[in-house]
Short mmCIF file of C-alpha atoms in Angstrom, two decimals:
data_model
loop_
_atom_site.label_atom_id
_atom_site.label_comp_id
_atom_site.label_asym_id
_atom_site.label_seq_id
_atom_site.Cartn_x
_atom_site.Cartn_y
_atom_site.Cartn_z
CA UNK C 227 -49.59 86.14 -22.34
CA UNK C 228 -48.57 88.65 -24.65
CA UNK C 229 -50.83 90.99 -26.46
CA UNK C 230 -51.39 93.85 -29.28
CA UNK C 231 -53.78 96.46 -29.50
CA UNK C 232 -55.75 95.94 -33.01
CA UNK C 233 -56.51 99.17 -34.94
CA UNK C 234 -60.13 99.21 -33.39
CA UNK C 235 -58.96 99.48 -29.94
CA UNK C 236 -59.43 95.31 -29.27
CA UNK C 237 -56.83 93.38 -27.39
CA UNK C 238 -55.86 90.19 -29.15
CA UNK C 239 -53.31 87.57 -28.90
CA UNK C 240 -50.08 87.57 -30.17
CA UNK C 241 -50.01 84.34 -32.71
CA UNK C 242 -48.15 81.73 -31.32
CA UNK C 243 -47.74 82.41 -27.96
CA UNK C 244 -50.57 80.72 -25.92
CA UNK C 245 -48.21 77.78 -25.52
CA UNK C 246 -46.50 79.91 -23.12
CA UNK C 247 -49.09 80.19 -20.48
CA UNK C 248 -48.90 76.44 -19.98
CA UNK C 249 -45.37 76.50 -20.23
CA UNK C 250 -44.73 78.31 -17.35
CA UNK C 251 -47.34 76.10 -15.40
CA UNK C 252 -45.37 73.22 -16.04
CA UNK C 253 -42.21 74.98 -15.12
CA UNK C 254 -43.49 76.07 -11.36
CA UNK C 255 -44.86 72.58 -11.51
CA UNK C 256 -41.23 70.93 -11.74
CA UNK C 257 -39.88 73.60 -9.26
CA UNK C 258 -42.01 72.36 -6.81
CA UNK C 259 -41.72 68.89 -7.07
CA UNK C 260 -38.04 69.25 -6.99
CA UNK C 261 -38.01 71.46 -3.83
CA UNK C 262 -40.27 68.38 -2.31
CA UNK C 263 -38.10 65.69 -2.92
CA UNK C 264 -35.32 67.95 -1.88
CA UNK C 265 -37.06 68.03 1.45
CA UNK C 266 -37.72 64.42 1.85
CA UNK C 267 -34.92 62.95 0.50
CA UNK C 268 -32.39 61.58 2.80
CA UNK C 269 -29.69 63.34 1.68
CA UNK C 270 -28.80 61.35 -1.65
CA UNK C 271 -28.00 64.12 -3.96
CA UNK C 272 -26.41 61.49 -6.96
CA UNK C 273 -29.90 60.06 -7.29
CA UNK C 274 -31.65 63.75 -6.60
CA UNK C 275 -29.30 65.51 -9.43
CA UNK C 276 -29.33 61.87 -12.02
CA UNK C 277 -33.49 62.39 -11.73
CA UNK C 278 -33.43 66.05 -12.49
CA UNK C 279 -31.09 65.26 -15.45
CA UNK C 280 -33.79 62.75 -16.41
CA UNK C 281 -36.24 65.45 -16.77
CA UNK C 282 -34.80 68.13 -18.12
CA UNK C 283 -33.57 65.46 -21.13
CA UNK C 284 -37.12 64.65 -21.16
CA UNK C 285 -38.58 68.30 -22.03
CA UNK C 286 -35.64 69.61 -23.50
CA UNK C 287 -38.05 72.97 -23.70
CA UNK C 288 -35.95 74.23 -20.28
CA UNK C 289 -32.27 74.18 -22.29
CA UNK C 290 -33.76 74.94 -26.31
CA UNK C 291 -35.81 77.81 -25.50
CA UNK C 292 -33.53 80.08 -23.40
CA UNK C 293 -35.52 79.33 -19.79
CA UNK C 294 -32.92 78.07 -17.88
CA UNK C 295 -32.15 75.07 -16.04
CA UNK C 296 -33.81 73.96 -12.85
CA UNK C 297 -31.51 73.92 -9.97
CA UNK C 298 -31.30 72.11 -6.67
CA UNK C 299 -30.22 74.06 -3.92
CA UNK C 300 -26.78 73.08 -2.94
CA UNK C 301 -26.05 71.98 0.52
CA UNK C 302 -23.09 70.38 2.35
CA UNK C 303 -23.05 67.02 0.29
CA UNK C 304 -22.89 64.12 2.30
CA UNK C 305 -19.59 62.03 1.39
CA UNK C 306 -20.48 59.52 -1.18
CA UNK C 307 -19.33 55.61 -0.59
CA UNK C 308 -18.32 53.88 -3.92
CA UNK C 309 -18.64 50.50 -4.75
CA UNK C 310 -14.65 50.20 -4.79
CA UNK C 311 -14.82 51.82 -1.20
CA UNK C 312 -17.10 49.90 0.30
CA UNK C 313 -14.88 46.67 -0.95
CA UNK C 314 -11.56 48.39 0.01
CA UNK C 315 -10.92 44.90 1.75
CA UNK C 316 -11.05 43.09 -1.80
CA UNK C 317 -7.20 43.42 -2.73
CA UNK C 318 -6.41 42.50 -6.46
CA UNK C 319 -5.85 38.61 -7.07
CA UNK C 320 -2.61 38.58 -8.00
CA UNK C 321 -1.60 40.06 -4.26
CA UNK C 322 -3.34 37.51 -3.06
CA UNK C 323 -1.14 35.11 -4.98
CA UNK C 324 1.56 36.93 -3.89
CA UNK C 325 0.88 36.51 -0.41
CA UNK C 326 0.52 33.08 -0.61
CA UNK C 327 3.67 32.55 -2.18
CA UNK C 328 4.85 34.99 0.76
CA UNK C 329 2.79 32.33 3.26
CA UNK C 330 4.80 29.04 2.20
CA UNK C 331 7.89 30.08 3.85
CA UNK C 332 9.15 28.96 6.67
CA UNK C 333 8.27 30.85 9.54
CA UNK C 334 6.04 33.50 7.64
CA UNK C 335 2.17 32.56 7.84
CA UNK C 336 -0.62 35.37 6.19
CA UNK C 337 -4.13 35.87 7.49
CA UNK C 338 -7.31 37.44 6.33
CA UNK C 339 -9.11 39.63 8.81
CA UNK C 340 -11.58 42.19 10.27
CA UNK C 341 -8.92 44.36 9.71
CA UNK C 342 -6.86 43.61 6.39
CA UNK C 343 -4.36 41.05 5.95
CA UNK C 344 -2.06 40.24 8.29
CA UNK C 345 1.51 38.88 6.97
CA UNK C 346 3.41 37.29 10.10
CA UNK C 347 7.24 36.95 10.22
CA UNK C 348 8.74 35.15 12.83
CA UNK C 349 11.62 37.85 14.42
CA UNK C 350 14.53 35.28 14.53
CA UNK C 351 14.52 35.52 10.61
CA UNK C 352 14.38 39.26 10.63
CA UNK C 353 16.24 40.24 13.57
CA UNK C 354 19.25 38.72 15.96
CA UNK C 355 18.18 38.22 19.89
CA UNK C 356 17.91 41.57 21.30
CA UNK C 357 18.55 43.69 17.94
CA UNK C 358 16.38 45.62 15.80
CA UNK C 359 18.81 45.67 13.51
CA UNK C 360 17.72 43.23 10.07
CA UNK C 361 19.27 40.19 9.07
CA UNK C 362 20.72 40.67 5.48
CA UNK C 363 19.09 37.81 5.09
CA UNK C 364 16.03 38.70 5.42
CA UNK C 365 16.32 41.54 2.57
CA UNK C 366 14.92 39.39 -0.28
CA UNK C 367 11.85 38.42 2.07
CA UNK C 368 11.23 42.28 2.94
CA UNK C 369 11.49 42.94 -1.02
CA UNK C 370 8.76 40.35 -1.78
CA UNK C 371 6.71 42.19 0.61
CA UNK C 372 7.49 45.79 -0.44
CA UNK C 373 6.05 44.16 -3.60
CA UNK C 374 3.20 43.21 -2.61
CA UNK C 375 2.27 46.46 -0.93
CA UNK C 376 3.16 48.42 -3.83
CA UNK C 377 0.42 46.86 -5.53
CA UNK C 378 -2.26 48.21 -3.33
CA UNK C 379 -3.08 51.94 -2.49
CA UNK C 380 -4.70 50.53 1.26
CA UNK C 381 -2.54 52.00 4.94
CA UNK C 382 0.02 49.32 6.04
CA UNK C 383 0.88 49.04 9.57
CA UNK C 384 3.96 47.36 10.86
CA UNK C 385 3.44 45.88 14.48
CA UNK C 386 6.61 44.74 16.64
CA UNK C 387 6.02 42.09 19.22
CA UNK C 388 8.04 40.04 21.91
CA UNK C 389 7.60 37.19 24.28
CA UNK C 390 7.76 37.95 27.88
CA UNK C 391 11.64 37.22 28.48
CA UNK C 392 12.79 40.86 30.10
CA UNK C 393 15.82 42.87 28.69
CA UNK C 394 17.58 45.44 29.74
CA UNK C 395 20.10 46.90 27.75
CA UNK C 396 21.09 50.48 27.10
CA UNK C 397 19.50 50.95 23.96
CA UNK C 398 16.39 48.62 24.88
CA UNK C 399 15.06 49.49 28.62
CA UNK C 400 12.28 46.91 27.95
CA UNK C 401 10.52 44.84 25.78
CA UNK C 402 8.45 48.05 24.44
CA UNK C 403 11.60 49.62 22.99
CA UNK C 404 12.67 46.86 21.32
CA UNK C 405 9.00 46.18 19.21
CA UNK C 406 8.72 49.47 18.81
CA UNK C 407 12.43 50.15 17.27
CA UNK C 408 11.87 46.72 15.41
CA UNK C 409 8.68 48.03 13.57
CA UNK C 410 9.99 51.65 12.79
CA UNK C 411 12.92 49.87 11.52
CA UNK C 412 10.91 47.45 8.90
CA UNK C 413 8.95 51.31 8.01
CA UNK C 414 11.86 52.90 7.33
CA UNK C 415 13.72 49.86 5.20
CA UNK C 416 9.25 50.04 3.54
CA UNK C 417 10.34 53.33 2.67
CA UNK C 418 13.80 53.92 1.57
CA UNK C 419 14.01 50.58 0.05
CA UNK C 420 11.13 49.92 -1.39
CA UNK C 421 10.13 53.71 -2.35
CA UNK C 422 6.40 53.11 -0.19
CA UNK C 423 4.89 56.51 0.25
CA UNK C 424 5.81 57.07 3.79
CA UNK C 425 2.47 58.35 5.07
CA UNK C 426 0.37 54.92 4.29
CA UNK C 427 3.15 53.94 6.86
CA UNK C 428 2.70 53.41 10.74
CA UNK C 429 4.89 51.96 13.44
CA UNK C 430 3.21 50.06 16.81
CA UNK C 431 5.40 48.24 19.35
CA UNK C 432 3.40 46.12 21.58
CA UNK C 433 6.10 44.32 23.48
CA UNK C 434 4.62 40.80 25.11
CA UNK C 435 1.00 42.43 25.68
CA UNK C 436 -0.19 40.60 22.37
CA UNK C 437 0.99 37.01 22.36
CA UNK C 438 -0.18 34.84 20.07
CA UNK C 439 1.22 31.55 22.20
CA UNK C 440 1.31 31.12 26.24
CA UNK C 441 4.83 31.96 26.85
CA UNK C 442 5.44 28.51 28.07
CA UNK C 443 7.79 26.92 25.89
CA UNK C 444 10.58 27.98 23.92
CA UNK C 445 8.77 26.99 20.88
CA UNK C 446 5.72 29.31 22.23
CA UNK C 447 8.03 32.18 22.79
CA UNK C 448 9.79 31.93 19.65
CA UNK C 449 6.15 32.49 17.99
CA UNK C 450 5.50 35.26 20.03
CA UNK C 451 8.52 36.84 18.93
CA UNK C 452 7.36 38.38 15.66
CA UNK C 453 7.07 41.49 13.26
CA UNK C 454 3.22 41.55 12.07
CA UNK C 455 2.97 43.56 8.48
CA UNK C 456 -0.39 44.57 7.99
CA UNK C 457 -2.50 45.69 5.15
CA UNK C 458 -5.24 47.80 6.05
CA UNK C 459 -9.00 48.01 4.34
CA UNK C 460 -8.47 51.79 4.66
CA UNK C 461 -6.93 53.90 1.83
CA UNK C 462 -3.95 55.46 2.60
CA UNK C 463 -3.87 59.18 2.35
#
């Protein structure tokens, strides 16, 4: 509290400064209770900071009158889901509609799944027996696509699969080179093509590990014999 001496040697009160003593009760007060739900808060520091911001609007005393803002020790924040985040797997409609326009031609079928959608292409329309070379044909289909994933910021992952016919050629030892030169093949023509920031791009060749049929019948095998394009949940980098 501050004081004067008086001409007769009394101490007296300054006028209009007792408020102060209670003041600075309320101020240790608030440092306190912030410093205790600091320690038993579980680490949500957008609800922590939104309350303080509550209070100090409240008693706008701690901005107007020169104190000083109460602060919150800063830690390493934990990383913050969003709403949008947490429904990465919700892709805008009109991809959707996209996809099932993509999904009513012959030998293409789409799927929703655990891990994004899945666009399926049967490989006789993208590729010749034994090449990994693309059909032109199969441009305008590709373009569609590269559409559709231009629309979306989410990793895409191109998957090349066979049936379980062997081949041996000099550019294909096995079934596993030829998936795998199939997919990087549909990444690259992603990217040069279709301008698709290369690193939401990956490659996979599974060979016949991942049939989708019994390789029993031709029919089988031909459905086995596919590129999978797939749209992740995750955000690409």
């Amino acid at each position: 509290m501050a004081q004067r001496i008086s001409r007769r040697g009394s101490i007296s009160s300054l006028p209009g400064t007792q408020w102060l003593t209670t003041f600075n009760d309320l101020i240790t007060l608030l440092m306190v209770f912030f410093v205790l739900i600091f320690a038993m808060s579980s680490g949500d520091m957008v609800k922590i900071k939104e309350f303080r911001s509550a209070i100090i609007r409240g008693f706008g005393a701690l901005e107007k009158k020169g104190v000083g803002s109460v602060g919150l020790i800063e830690t390493t924040r934990p990383t913050i889901i969003s709403v949008q985040e947490e429904s990465a797997d919700s892709f805008p409609e009109a991809v959707h509609e996209l996809v099932a326009e993509i999904d009513a031609l012959p030998g293409v079928d789409s799927e929703n799944t655990g891990r994004g959608v899945v666009i399926r292409i049967e490989g006789s329309i993208l590729f010749n027996s034994g090449s990994a070379t693309i059909n032109p044909d199969a441009f305008s289909l590709l373009q569609k696509i590269g559409g559709v994933i231009s629309r979306v910021p989410n990793s895409v992952c191109i998957e090349g699969h066979t049936d379980n016919v062997p081949i041996t050629t000099q550019a294909f030892p096995s079934n596993w080179e030829l998936s795998a030169a199939r997919a990087v093949t549909i990444v690259k023509f992603l990217a040069n093509r279709m301008d698709v920031y290369p690193r939401r791009l990956s490659a996979v060749g599974y060979g016949e590990s991942r049939p989708v049929n019994p390789n029993d019948t031709p029919e089988h095998r031909a459905k086995n014999r596919r590129v999978e394009i797939v749209l992740l949940k995750e955000k690409g980098k």
